[in-house]
Short mmCIF file of C-alpha atoms and ligand atoms in Angstrom, two decimals:
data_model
loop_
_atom_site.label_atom_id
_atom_site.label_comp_id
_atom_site.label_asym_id
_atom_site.label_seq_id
_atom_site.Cartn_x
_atom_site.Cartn_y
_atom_site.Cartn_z
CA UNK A 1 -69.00 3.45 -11.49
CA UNK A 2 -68.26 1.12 -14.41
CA UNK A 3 -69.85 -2.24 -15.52
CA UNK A 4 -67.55 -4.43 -17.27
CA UNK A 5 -69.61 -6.98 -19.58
CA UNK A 6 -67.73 -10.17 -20.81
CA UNK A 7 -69.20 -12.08 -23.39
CA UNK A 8 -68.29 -15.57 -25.00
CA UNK A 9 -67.40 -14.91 -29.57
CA UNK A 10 -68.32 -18.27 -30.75
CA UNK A 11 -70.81 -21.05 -29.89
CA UNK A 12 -69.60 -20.71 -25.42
CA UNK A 13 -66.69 -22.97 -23.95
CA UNK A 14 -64.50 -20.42 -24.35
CA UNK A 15 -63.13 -20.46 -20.95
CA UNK A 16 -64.73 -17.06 -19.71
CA UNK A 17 -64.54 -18.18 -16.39
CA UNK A 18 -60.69 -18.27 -16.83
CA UNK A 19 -60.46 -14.89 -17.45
CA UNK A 20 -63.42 -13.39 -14.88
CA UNK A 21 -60.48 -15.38 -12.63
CA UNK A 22 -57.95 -13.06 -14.15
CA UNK A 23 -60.95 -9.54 -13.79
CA UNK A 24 -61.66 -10.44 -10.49
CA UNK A 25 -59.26 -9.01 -8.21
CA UNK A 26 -60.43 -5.38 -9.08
CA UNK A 27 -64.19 -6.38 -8.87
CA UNK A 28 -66.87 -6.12 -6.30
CA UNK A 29 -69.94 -7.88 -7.52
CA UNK A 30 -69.74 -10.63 -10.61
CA UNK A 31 -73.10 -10.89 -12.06
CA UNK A 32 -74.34 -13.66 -14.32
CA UNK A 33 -77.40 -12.33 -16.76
CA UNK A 34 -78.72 -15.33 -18.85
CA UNK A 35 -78.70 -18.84 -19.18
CA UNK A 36 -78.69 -21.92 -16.75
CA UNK A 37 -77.15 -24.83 -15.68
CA UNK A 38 -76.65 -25.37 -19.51
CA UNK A 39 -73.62 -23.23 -18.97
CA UNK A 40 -70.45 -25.13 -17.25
CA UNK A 41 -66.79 -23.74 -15.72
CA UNK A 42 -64.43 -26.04 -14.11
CA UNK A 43 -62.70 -24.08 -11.16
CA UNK A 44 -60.01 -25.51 -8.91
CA UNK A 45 -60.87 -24.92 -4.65
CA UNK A 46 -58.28 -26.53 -2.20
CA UNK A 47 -56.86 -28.77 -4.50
CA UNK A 48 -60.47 -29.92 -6.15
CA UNK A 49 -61.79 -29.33 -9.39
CA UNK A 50 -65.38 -28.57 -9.42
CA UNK A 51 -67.30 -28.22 -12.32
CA UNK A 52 -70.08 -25.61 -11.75
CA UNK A 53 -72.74 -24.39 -13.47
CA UNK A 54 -75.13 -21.79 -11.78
CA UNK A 55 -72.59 -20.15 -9.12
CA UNK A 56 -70.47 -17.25 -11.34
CA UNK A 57 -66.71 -17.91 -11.18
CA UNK A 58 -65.63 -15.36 -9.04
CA UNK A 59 -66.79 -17.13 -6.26
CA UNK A 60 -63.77 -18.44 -5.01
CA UNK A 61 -62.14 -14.57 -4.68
CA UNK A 62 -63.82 -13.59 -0.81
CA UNK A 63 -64.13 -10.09 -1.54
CA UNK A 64 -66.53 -10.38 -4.90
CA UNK A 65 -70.53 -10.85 -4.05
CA UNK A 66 -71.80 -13.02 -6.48
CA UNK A 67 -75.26 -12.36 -7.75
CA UNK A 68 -77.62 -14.90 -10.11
CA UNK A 69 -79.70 -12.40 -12.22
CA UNK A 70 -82.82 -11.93 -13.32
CA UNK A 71 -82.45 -13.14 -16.66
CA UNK A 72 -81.26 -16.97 -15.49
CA UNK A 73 -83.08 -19.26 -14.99
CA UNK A 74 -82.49 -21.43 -11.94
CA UNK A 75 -82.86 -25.35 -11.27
CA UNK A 76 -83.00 -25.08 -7.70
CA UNK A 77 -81.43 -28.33 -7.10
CA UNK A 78 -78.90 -28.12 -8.62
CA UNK A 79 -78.09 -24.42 -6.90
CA UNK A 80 -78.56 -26.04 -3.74
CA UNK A 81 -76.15 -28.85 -4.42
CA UNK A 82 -73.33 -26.28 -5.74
CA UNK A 83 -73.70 -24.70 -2.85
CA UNK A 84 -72.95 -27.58 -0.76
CA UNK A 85 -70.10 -29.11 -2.25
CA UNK A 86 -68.58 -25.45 -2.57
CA UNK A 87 -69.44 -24.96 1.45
CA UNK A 88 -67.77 -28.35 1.77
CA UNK A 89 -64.63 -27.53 0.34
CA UNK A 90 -64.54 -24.13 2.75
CA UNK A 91 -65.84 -21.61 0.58
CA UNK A 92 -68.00 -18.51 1.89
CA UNK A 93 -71.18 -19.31 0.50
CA UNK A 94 -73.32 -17.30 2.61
CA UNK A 95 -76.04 -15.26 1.60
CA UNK A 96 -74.01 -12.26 2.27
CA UNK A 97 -71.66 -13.84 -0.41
CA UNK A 98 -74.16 -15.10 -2.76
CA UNK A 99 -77.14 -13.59 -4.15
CA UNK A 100 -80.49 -14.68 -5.94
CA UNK A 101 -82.53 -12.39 -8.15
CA UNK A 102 -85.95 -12.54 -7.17
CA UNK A 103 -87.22 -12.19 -11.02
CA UNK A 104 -85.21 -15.07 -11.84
CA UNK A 105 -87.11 -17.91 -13.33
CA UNK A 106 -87.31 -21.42 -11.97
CA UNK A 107 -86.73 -24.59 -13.80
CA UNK A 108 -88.98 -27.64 -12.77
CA UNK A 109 -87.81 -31.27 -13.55
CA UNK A 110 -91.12 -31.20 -16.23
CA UNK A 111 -89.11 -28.86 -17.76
CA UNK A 112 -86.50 -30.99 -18.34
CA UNK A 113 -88.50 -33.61 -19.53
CA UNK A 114 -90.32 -31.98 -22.22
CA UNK A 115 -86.91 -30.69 -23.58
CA UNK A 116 -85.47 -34.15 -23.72
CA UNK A 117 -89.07 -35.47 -25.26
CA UNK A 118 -88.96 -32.49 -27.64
CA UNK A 119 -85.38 -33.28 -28.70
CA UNK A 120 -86.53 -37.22 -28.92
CA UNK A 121 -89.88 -36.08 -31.14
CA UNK A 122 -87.50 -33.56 -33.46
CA UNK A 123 -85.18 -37.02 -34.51
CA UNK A 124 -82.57 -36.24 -36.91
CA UNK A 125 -83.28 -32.74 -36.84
CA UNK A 126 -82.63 -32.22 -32.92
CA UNK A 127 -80.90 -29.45 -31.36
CA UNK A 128 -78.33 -31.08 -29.02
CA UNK A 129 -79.53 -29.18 -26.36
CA UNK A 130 -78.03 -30.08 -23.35
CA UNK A 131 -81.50 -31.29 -21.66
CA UNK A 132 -81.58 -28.93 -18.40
CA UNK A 133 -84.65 -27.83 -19.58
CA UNK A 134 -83.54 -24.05 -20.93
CA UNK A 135 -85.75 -24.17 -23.99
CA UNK A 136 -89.01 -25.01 -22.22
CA UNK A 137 -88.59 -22.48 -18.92
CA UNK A 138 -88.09 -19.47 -20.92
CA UNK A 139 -90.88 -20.47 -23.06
CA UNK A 140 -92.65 -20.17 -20.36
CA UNK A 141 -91.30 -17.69 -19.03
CA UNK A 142 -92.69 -15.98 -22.56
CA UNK A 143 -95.80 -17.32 -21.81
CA UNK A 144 -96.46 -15.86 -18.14
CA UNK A 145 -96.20 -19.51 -16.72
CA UNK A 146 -93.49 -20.11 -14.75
CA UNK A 147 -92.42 -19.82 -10.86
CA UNK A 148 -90.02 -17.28 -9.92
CA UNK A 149 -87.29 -17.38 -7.03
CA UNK A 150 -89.03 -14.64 -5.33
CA UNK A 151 -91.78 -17.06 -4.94
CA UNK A 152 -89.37 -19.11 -2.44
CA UNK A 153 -89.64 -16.79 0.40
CA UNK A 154 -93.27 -18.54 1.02
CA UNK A 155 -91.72 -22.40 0.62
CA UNK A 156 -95.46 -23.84 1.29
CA UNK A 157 -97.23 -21.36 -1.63
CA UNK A 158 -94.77 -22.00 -3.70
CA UNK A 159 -94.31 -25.67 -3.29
CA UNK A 160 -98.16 -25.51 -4.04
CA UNK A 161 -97.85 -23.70 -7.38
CA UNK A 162 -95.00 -25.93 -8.15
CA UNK A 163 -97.33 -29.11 -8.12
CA UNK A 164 -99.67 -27.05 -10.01
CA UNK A 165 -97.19 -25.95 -13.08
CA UNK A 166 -96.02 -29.80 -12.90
CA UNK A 167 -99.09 -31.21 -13.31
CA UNK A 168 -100.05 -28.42 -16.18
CA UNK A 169 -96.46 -29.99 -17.87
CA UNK A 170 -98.17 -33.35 -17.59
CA UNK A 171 -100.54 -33.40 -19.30
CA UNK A 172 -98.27 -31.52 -22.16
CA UNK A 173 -96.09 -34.81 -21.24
CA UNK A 174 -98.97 -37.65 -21.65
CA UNK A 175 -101.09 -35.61 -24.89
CA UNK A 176 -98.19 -34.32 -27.11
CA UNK A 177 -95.38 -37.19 -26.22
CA UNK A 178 -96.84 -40.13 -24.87
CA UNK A 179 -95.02 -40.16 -21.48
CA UNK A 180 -95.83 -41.11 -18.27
CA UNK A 181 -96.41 -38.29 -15.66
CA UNK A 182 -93.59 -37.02 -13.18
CA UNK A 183 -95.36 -36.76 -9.39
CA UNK A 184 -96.23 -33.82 -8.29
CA UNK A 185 -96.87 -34.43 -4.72
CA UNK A 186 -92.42 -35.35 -4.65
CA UNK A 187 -91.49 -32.44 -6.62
CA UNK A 188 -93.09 -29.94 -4.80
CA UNK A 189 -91.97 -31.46 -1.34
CA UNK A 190 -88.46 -31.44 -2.84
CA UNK A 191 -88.89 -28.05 -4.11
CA UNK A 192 -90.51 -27.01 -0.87
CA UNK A 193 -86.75 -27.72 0.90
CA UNK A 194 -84.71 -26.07 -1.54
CA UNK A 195 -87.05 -22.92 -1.05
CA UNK A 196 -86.55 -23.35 2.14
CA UNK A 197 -82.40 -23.20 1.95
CA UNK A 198 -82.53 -20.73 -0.40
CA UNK A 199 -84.77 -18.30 0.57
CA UNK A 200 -82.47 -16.29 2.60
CA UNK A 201 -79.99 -15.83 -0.65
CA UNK A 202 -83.01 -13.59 -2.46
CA UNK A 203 -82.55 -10.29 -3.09
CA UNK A 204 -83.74 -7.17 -5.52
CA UNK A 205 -81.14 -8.07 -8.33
CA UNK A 206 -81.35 -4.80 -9.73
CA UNK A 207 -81.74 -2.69 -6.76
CA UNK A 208 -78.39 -4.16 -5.40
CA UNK A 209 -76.84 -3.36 -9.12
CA UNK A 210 -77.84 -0.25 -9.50
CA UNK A 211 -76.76 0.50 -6.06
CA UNK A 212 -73.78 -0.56 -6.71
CA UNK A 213 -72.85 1.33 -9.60
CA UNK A 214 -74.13 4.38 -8.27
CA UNK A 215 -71.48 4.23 -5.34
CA UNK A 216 -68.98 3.90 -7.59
CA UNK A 217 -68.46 -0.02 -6.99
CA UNK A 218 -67.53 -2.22 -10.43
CA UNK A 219 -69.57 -4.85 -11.78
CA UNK A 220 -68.61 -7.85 -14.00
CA UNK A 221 -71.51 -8.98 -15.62
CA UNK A 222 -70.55 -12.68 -17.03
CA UNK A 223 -72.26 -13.97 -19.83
CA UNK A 224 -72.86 -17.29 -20.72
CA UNK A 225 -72.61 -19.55 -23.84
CA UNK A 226 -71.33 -17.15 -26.83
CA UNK A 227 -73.15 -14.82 -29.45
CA UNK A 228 -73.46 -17.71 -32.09
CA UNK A 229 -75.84 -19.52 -29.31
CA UNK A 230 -78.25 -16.26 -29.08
CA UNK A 231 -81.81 -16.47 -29.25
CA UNK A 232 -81.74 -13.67 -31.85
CA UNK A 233 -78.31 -13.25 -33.29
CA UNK A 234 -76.75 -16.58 -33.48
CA UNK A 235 -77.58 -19.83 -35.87
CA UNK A 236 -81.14 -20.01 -35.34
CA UNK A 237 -82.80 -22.43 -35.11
CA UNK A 238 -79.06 -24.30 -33.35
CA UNK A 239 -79.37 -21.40 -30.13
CA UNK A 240 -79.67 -21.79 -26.83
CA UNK A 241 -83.03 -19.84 -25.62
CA UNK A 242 -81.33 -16.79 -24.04
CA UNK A 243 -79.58 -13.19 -25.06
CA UNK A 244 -75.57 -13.98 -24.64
CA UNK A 245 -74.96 -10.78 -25.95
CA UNK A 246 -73.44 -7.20 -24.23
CA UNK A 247 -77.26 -6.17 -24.48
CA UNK A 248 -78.38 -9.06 -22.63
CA UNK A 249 -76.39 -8.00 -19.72
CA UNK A 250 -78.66 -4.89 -19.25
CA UNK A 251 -81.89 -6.79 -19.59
CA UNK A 252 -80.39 -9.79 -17.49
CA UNK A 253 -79.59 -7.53 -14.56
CA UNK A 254 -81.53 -4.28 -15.13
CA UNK A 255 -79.34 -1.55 -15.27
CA UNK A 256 -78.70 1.43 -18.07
CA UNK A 257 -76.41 1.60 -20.62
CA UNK A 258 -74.30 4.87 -19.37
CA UNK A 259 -72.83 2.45 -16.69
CA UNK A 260 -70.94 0.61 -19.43
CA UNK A 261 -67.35 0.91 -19.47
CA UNK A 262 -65.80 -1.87 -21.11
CA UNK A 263 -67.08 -4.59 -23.41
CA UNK A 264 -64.80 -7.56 -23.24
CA UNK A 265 -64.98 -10.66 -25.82
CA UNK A 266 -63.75 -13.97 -24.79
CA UNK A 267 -62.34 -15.98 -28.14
CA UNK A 268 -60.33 -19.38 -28.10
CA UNK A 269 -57.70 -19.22 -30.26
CA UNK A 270 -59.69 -21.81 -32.45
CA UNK A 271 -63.50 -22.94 -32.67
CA UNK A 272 -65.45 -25.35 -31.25
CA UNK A 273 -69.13 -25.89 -31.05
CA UNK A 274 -71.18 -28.75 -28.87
CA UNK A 275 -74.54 -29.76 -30.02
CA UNK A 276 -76.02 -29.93 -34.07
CA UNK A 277 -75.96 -26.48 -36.23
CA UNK A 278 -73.35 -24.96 -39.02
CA UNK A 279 -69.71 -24.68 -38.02
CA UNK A 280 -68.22 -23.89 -41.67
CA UNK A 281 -64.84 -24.20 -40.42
CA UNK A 282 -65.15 -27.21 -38.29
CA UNK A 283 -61.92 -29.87 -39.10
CA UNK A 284 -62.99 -33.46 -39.90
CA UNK A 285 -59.73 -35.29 -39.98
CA UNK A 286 -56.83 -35.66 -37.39
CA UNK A 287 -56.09 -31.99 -36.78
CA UNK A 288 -59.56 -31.98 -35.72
CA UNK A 289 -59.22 -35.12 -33.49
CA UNK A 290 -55.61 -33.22 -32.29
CA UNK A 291 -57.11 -29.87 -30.82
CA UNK A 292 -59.88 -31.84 -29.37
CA UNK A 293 -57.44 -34.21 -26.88
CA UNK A 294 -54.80 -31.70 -26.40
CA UNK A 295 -57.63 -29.12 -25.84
CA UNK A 296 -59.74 -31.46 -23.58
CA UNK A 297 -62.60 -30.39 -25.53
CA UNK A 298 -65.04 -32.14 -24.16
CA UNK A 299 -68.42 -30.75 -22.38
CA UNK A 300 -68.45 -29.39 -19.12
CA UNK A 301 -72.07 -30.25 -18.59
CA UNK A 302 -72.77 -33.09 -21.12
CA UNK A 303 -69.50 -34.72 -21.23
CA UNK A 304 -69.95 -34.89 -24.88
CA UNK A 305 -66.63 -34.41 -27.11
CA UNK A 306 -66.65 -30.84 -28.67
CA UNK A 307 -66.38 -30.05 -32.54
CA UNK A 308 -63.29 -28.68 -33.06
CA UNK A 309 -62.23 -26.16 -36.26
CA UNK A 310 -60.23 -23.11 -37.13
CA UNK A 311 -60.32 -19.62 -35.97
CA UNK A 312 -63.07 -17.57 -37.90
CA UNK A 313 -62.55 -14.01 -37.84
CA UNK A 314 -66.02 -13.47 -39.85
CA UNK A 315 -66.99 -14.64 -36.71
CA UNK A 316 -65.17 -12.29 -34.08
CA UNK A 317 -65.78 -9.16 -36.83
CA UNK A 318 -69.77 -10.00 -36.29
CA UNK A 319 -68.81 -10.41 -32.44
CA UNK A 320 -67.43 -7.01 -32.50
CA UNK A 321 -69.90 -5.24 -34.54
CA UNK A 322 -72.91 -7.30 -32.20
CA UNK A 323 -71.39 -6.50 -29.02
CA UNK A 324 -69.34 -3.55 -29.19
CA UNK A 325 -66.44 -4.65 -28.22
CA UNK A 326 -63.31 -2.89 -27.04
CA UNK A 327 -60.70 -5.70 -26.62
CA UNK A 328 -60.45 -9.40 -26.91
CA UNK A 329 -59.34 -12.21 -24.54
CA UNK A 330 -57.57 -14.73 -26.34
CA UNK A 331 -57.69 -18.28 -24.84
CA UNK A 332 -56.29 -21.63 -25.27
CA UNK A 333 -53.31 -20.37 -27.73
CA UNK A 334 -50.91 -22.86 -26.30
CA UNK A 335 -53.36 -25.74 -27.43
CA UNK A 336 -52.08 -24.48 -31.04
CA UNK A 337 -47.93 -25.41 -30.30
CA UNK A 338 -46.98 -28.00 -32.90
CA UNK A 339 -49.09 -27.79 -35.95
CA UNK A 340 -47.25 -26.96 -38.99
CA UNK A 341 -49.88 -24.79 -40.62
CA UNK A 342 -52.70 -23.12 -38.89
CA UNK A 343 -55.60 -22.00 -41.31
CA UNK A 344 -57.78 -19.17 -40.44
CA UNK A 345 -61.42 -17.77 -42.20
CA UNK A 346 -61.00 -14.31 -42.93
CA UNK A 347 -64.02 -13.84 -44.93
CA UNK A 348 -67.01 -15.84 -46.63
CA UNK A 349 -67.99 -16.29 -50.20
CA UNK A 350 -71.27 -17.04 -52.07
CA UNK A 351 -71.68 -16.82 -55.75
CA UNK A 352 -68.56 -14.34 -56.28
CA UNK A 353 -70.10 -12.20 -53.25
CA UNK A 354 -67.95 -11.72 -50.49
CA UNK A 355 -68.93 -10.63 -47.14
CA UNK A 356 -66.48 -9.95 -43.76
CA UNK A 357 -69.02 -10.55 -41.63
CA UNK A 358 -70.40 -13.97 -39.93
CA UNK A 359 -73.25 -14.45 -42.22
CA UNK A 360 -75.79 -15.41 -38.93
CA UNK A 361 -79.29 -13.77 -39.34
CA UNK A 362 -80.61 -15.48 -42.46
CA UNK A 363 -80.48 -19.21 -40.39
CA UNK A 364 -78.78 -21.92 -40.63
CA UNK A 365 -79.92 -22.85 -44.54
CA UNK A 366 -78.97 -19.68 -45.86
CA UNK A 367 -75.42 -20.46 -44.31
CA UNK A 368 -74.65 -23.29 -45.27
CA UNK A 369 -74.42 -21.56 -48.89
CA UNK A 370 -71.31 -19.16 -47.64
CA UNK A 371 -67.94 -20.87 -48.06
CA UNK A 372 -65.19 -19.94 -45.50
CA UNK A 373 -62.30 -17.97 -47.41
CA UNK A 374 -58.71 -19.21 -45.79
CA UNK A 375 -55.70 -17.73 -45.28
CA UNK A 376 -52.90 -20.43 -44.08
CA UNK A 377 -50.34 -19.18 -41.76
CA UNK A 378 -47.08 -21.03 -40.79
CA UNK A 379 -47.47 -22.78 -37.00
CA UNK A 380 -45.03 -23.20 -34.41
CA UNK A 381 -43.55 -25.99 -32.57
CA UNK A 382 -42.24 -24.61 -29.35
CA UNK A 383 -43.73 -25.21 -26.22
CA UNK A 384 -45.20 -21.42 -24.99
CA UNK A 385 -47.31 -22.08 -21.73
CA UNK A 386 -44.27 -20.78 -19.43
CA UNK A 387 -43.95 -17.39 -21.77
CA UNK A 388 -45.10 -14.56 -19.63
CA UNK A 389 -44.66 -11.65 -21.95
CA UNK A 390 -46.15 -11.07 -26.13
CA UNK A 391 -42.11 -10.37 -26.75
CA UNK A 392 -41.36 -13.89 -25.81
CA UNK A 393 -43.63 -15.45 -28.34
CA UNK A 394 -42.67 -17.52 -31.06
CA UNK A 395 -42.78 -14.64 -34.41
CA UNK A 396 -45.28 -17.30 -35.94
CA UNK A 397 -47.83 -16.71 -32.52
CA UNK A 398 -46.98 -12.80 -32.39
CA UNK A 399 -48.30 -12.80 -36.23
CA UNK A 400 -51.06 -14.71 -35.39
CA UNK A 401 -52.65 -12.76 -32.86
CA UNK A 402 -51.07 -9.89 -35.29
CA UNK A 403 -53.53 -10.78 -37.61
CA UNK A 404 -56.59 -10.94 -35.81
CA UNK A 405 -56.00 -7.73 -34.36
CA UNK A 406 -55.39 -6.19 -37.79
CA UNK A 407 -58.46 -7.57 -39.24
CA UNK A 408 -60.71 -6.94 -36.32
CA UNK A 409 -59.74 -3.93 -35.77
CA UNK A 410 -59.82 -4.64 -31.93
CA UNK A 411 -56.81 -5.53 -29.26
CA UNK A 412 -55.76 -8.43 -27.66
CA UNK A 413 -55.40 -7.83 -24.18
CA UNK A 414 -55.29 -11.50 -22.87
CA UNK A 415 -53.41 -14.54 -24.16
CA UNK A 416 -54.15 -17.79 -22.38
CA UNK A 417 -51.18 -19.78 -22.83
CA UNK A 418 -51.99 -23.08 -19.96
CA UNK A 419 -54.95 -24.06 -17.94
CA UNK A 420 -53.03 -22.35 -14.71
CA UNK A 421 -53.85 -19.42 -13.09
CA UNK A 422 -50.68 -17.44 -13.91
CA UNK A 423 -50.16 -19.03 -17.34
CA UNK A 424 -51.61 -15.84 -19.17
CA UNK A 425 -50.27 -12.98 -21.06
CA UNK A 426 -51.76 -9.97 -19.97
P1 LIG B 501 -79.68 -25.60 -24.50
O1 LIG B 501 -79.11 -24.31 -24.06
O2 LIG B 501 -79.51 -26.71 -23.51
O3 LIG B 501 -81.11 -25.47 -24.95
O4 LIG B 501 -78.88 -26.08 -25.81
C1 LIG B 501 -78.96 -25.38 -27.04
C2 LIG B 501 -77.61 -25.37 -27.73
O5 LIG B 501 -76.70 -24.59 -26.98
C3 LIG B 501 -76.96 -26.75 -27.87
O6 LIG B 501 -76.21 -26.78 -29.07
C4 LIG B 501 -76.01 -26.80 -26.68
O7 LIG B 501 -74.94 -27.69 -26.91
C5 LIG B 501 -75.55 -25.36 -26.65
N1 LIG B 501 -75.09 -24.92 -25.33
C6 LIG B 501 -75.84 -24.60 -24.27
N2 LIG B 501 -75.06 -24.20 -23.25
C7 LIG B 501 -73.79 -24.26 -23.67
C8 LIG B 501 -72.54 -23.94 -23.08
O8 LIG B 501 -72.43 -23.49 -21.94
N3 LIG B 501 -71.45 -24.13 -23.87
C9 LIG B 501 -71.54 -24.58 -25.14
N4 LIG B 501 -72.68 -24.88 -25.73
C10 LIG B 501 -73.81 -24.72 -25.00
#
């Protein structure tokens, strides 16, 4: 019966995959609905870590079916080569395990070109997008242009269309940039064999969803990057091109609201934000530089260190009025141990004004006119990532999470306290 939506609170990397790992044992079908191979996870199989970026996280639990929605887009390659090194390792990737959304759109390696050119042409001013080409495909995808991985069960059409759409990108590559052509002729052989491998993972997205849920089966539909990176609600123009919302799960997979039964909001027990944009409570001096090493904040898929800064609950309140949240997992609070005083935004300020929501939906100019209001709370020093229980918590950590709840409004249902499995409150 129920669909279970989890959503990242901030700007993504807030280790949803950690706690899908913690959902899935009561799950039958994880479902991602947006986003690409922009998105990253690091999971551990026999002993290897394995950073992936298209296959959903509950992949490594046999009983969960693993489907790639509708509303991702796919770089084929790079699903084919996850595949592999998963199937390598001994995991059940078969296509009885893992599914493809027909209606989900393709990314071509002109696609990734023309978001790197477009992030070369916009200078100081760039994005920091992460360069898979997100941006550009769902343009497209706007624009009625793109391939689809339905169009994979006929590898030789589709390889044809593929040189086609390439060569329409290069010409946008040569007129508008100045860069030399990709060939067409390669891609669409290459693209040609990964049709060919993957064809037999495509299914009706949201006829096996809705089937689902109408036999009583439960669904986690995992979201990627975090409501601060949507298309519509987040710091416009410093988004990624997708909805990372709860809503975004219905379009992303095609099923009806009624089947919703919990709303779940993944927030680290700080911020941190990859790529340009406003981050009012980002830390510029050694605290900063602190969370970021004992944090291993660094990017998934770019490598690129992460901005670190304090917990802003104008930020989870807007989470929790966006997405309708029932409860939030709380990640990452063991990364917090050993600084004397930990500051947290409770509200913003402009002109005397003051407002308890993220102020998002005005842009990034209009925000960078709100000043974060701070309450400082006392830290703690001991060690907590072998406490099992919220009892057991230092009184300084209870009151922390205390106070989010209090001012959110919303429980804490999940404390990551270690990069382990087990090392969660729950
Ligand atoms: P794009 O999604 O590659 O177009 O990048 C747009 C913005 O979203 C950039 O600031 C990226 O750093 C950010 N972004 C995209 N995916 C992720 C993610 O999975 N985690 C964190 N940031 C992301």
């Amino acid at each position: 019966m129920p669909a279970i939506i989890l959503v990242g609170t901030q700007w993504g990397d807030e280790g949803k995959g950690r706690v899908v790992d913690w959902l899935a044992r009561d799950i039958n079908i994880v479902a991602r609905f947006n986003g690409g191979d922009n998105a990253g996870h690091t999971v551990v199989a026999q002993g290897h870590k394995l950073g992936l970026h298209l296959v959903p996280s509950g992949i490594l639990h046999p009983h969960v079916v693993c489907l790639i929605g509708a509303g991702v887009v796919v770089n084929p390659q790079q699903l084919v080569a996850e595949i592999d090194r998963l199937a390598a390792l001994g995991v059940d990737v078969s296509p009885a395990r893992l599914k493809l959304s027909a209606a989900a759109h393709i990314i071509l390696p002109t696609h990734r070109a023309l978001d790197g050119a477009r992030e070369a042409a916009r200078g100081g001013d760039a994005i920091g997008t992460t360069r898979r080409g997100i941006g550009p495909v769902y343009a497209d995808k706007a624009a009625r242009i793109n391939l689809r991985a339905g169009d994979m069960a006929d590898p030789e059409s589709f390889s044809e269309r593929v040189a086609e759409v390439v060569s329409l990108h290069n010409r946008r590559l040569e007129e508008e940039y100045g860069l030399p052509p990709l060939p067409p002729a390669q891609i669409a052989a290459e693209y040609c064999a990964c049709a060919r491998r993957l064809s037999s993972h495509l299914v009706d997205g949201s006829a096996l969803v809705g089937e689902a849920l109408a036999a009583g089966q439960t669904i986690l539909c995992e979201g990627a990057q975090g409501l601060l990176l949507d298309l519509d609600h987040g710091t416009y123009p410093y988004v990624t091109s997708s909805s990372t919302i709860a809503g975004g799960a219905l379009t992303g997979l095609g099923f009806g609201p009624r089947y919703v039964s919990r709303v779940i909001g993944v927030a680290k027990a700080y911020t941190t934000r990859v790529g340009a944009g406003p981050f009012p409570t980002e830390i510029f001096d050694e605290t900063g530089e602190r969370i970021r090493q004992v944090g291993g904040e660094y990017g998934t898929t770019t490598g690129r260190p992460r901005r670190c800064g304090w917990l802003d609950l104008a930020i989870l309140r807007y989470a929790a009025r966006v997405n309708g949240l029932d409860e939030f997992a709380l990640t990452k609070l063991d990364v917090l141990s050993g600084l004397k005083r930990i500051k947290v935004a409770v509200a913003y300020e402009r002109a005397g004004v003051r407002t308890e929501y993220f102020p998002a939906e005005f842009g990034a100019r209009a925000l960078s006119e709100w000043r974060p209001v701070y309450e400082e709370l006392p830290g703690w020093e001991e060690e907590i990532s072998r406490v099992r229980s919220r009892a057991e918590l230092p009184a300084a950590a209870r009151d922390y999470i205390a106070l989010i709840e209090e001012q959110v409004g919303i429980p804490v249902t999940f404390i990551g306290v270690g990069p382990e499995r087990d090392q969660a409150i729950t």
